[in-house]
Every structure is written in structure tokens, then in C-alpha cells.
Amino acid sequence: MSTPQAPADDDTLSFATAVGRTFGERDGGEARGHMVVWGDNALAQRLIRELAAVYGQDVTVVLPSLTSGHGPRIAQLVRDPRVSVRAVEALEPDERALREAGIETATALALTSGDDQANIHVALRARRINPEVRLVIRLFNRALGHHVEGLLDRAVKTRNPTLASSAVDVSTTVLSDAETAAPSLVAAAVVGDEKIIHADGMLLRAKERTLATAGRRDPLATLALLPDSAGESDERAMGEMIDGPQILPDEDTVAAAAPERGAVVLEAVTPSPGPLTAVTRLPRLPLRLFLSRRLGVAFASVGTVVVVLAAVNWYVSRQGSPLHAVYTTLLDVFAINDPAVGQPAVEQILQLLCGLAGMMFLPLLLAAVLEAYGKIRASSGLTGPPRNMSGHVVLIGLGKVGTRVLARLLELEIPVVCVERDPRARGVPLARAHRVPTVVGDVSEPGVMESSRIERARALMALTSDDATNLEAVLNARHIRPDVRVVMRLFDDDFAATVYGTLRDAYPTARTRSRSVSALAAPAFGGAMMGREVLGAIPVGRRVLIFSSVEVAGNPLLEGRRIAKACVPGAWRVLALDTARMRERRSDLMAILSGGSGTLSWRPDPDRVLKPGDRVVVAATRRGLGNLMHAVPGPEVHTAG
């Protein structure tokens, strides 16, 4: 969430009419699509606004009450005459509630509850009522989501064997709001830039540069040319200054522009890393693992006593060599020598002293064994950060969102220190498996933040589910290190705007970013409900560029065309080509968002002819993406764009 820079609600809603014609109506005058959303949470609220205000869809929301939870905010959308939102109040979405919401004729159904089991239950119920409704399900468990996709798709084939396979492909999409938002959260912490897209295991950044300096960073594409008020004074320049940047220019336009002209270019921030693998090698066991400093001193003291007793024994007995005296002394220490009956009083006293030394030695030996056992167990579990650690990211909270963010940081090979108060939190096993330094404790307790080495960290990410905890962590971190970069998860928009402004005024030289997971995830959920696979969006001036994955098959604007001719300046542009995508049913969107397989070519041959088996990643305006989608004949054909 970037509340201070977010467009006003009136601007968003007033855009619905124009966009609704593009996305919701076809050339034949077909009515807008009907969407059903179940949920009473921030994601449901933002998704309803996305569908109604941006895509111009008729939306019916099923929720327990309009007077509790997020109900009052949803009620504002219901009462707004500029959008078409209807509410059905039901404690749970049973068959009666779904039918009242119009599930029989709905185009898509979004299930946004935080309960995976409840979402699956409602999805199965909706599939029985309408086997052809497009389902978008919020699930955190990716493995379970993959099985649910296959189960629901097979149900469609059983009920209607004549459905085309492409229609089955779009019938079910499983998304995780935490996984969808994780790349933007990581980018805000690592790069400090809001214009970030995560695809194919790479962080892609939109950066403003001049054309003369852009080539030094080897950009992947030029997304826009900025207005050049200094170099041009004709009507065209004035028009560009009024209308904003020149979006998605062709190569000839870029080549003809002046070198000092500003441009927005797409750059790769990080290379594609290999997949995460669990560390299976045994840890090295240094000597200090078995003996702490105190135990070492105790053993040294007892050993010195034994050596002194052995020397006295050899001096008194005058028998054998010094080694023989040490041997007999150790026998006395371990109480396995014969009693010194009939021996001189001095030797009897020495034997008693050796027995006393043995009594002191045995507890020390047991303590060493127990301490070594405990440290060996700890070495395979959570470990604290080393004293000299620096340049890392401090991640607070290992819940659903924190777990996904931790996985992203590990993929990018960025050092991280975790702070979690619950040792049984969801992300603790991942941290333990990869030996991520972890501090177990509450950030409100003294010393916990200092233990994370925050004074030498590159960024702090406060991602717990409690706004107050996140704010307290940020304030503690700023007290220790005022210039640390901060990414804070906040749910309430008004509270986030106030906190952002206050922190910006108090620490003008430090970077502060407040984010809402629901705000970051809503565009992807909305795109999935429209049958499109949205990778992300980047603002350019007052315009927005959408990055989407698009099927070439059946699209006359792409199929059979050279890549250079498959681009329309100002509308859409092909950025990457994937010719080796998976054939089995697996959400290509989630495959790309979760790291990809490294098969995307970000510099495709412009003379390469697009074939039906290809998939491309395009950058497009909302209107351009709508035109590209509607170029596919027939409403049952899947277009990922």
C-alpha cells in the first residue's frame, strides 16, 4: 500500500465508465459480466473495488453483515451510484446464499476467506451449482491448491465433457495473497523502489533515466518517453506535457528521440537464482560446542589437582616411574584401586584426597555431556545472528506473509535475520531448515531489537498481523538507527497515511514504506477473475502499465506475427517469450510469480514468428490489454492477458 501516492477514490470510480466499456462489454452489446465475491476482510473490500471501479463489473458480495468487520466499508460501495455492487448477508455462503447471489449465471466467484478449508468447501458447493463458473480461490497451502485445481477441473469435465480444454484451464485459479504481495514487499526493502515486478526469479525495476545513460544499465525495454519541455516547443511537445509520458513507444521513436530526453526503462535488478534446497550436511562441531568457558575452567582446576596428587604420590612412594604414579592416582580418583590398608598414613590420606577429587570430577563430566547434547540440538534448530553480521534484512513476523517474504529473500540470496515471538510460528521450520539466524522474543521487550543487529542492517520489514506491533518495531528501530530503511505492514489506510506522513517528517532522510497485503494482492485476484494472468502493475505518471502473461494460441493480434509487428505503440508491447512452458495443468501465473523456471527470454528475436504453443509476457495499458483479450474469438477461449 502506498497510501500517500494512491489515486483518490473519485478518480478511480470515475474511470469505471470508460474502462467498463473496454473490459465488460463486447462488440455485440453484451452486458457486463457478473462477479460474486465471498468474504468480509480487507482483500474482499479491495477486490470488490477493483472489479467494480476498474473493470466496470457487476459485483455481488456475500458477507455476514454490513454493520460489522469490513461491512461498513463495503456498504459504502453498495450505496455508491457510480458502481454496481450488491450485497447478500449470510452467516456462511450456503447454497441458498449462493443462489441468491446469482451463482447460476455468474462469470466468476472469488473466495477470499483466510480459512483454506472453508474456501475449498464453498468452491465445491459452487462447482455443483454452476460447473462453468470461474473460481478464484485464496489458499496459503500451495500443494493443496494444486490438488484442488485438478479436482475442480476434473469435476467440470465430468459434468460437461464437451467443454474445450482451454475453458477448463481457466475454471479454477488458486492464489495466495501472501505470495502475491511478497515480491513487492521484498523489493521495497531491498531496492527501495516502488516500481517493481517479480517474474521468472528476477526483480524487474522501472527506472527513470535519460536515453544517454539508460544504455549503461542494459535495459530490457523502454516503457515510456517522458515529456521533453526543454528540447521541444511545438504542439506535439505541448500535447505530451499535458497528456503525460509517451507510453510504450516503438523502437524507431526511441531511436529518433534526443539523447538527453528522459525515459522510463525496465531493468533487471537481480539475476535468476537456482531453486532453494535444504541444507543436509552435518554442522561442524568445534571444541567450544562441548565445553563452555566455565566448564573448561572447572575441568582445568580438577585436572590440576589430579596432577598435583600424582606428583605427591610419586614423591612419597618412590616406586616406579612418574607415569606409574599417574596411573595409580587415576585409579584412586575413579575409586577402582585397592584400599591402602596397612600402607603409610601419607598414602592413605592421598587415596582419600583422590577419591574426593573423583567425586568432583564426575558431576563435571555429566554437565559437559548434557551441555554438549543441548548445543548439538540447538545447532540443528534456531541460531542467533553472529556478532559481526551486517548488511542484512531484519524480518519481524514469520506468519503467512513473513514466511513468503523469507522464501523470497532466500531465493535472492539476501542475508536475513528473523524476529518471532512464537517458536511454533508457520515460518520457523523454513528458517530452521535454512539455518537463518532467528531471535525468539517480543520486539517490545528490551534487547530483542538490538539482538537482531539492527544497527548494521540494510532494512527492517515489520510484517506481523498487528499494526501496533509493527509500528512499535519501526519506532524502536528508528531510535537505534534513524536512517534504516523501513517496510511496514499496516491494514488501516487512514492510520497508514498518518504514520507515513509523521515518519517522513520526523526522519526526512530515511526511506519509509507502508504496505497493505490486500492492496498488493487485489489486482492479481481481479485479473484472475477476468480470466487474465496479471504479474503486476507499474505507475508511469498518471497512467498504469499492466504486466501480464498472454497465450498466443487463437489470438489474431499475436499468432502468426513477428514479435516486432505484434506490438502496438501506446497499447501493448511484447517483453518476453516463453516457449518451454509446462503442459500439465498448473497455474502459469503462480509458476512465474513463485520463481519461474528460467525459461523466459527477455530479449526475444524481433523477427521470430509467434506460434500457437507460445506464451508471451506483455506490458500494456488497461485499455490495450482489454483489446488484446477481446481479440480472441468466443467467450470460452482462455486468454491469459
Short mmCIF file of N, CA and C in Angstrom, two decimals, residues 58 116 131 138 159 246 263 365 420 493 518 557 594 599 639:
data_model
loop_
_atom_site.label_atom_id
_atom_site.label_comp_id
_atom_site.label_asym_id
_atom_site.label_seq_id
_atom_site.Cartn_x
_atom_site.Cartn_y
_atom_site.Cartn_z
N ASP A 58 -20.44 -5.87 -12.68
CA ASP A 58 -21.49 -6.01 -11.68
C ASP A 58 -21.01 -7.00 -10.64
N ASP A 116 -8.52 -21.86 4.70
CA ASP A 116 -8.37 -22.67 3.49
C ASP A 116 -9.49 -23.70 3.36
N PRO A 131 -21.13 -25.59 -12.96
CA PRO A 131 -19.84 -26.21 -13.28
C PRO A 131 -18.93 -25.35 -14.15
N ARG A 138 -8.52 -18.29 -2.63
CA ARG A 138 -7.40 -17.86 -1.79
C ARG A 138 -6.97 -19.03 -0.90
N ARG A 159 -18.97 -33.22 -15.61
CA ARG A 159 -20.31 -32.68 -15.81
C ARG A 159 -20.57 -32.29 -17.25
N GLN A 246 4.85 9.44 -23.09
CA GLN A 246 4.52 8.68 -24.28
C GLN A 246 4.70 7.21 -23.96
N ALA A 263 13.39 8.94 -19.94
CA ALA A 263 12.65 7.74 -20.31
C ALA A 263 12.47 6.86 -19.08
N LEU A 365 31.79 -34.09 34.48
CA LEU A 365 31.67 -34.90 33.26
C LEU A 365 30.23 -35.00 32.81
N GLU A 420 10.81 -13.45 15.86
CA GLU A 420 9.48 -14.04 16.03
C GLU A 420 9.28 -14.40 17.49
N ASP A 493 -6.01 2.07 6.17
CA ASP A 493 -5.48 3.06 5.23
C ASP A 493 -5.25 4.41 5.89
N SER A 518 -3.39 -6.81 1.29
CA SER A 518 -4.61 -6.89 0.48
C SER A 518 -4.55 -5.94 -0.71
N LEU A 557 -4.11 -11.08 -33.00
CA LEU A 557 -3.18 -9.97 -32.87
C LEU A 557 -1.77 -10.43 -32.54
N SER A 594 6.21 -17.48 -8.44
CA SER A 594 6.96 -18.20 -7.41
C SER A 594 8.39 -18.48 -7.82
N THR A 599 12.81 -19.99 -18.04
CA THR A 599 12.63 -20.25 -19.46
C THR A 599 12.19 -19.02 -20.23
N THR A 639 -7.78 -16.46 -22.45
CA THR A 639 -6.68 -15.55 -22.75
C THR A 639 -6.04 -15.16 -21.45
#
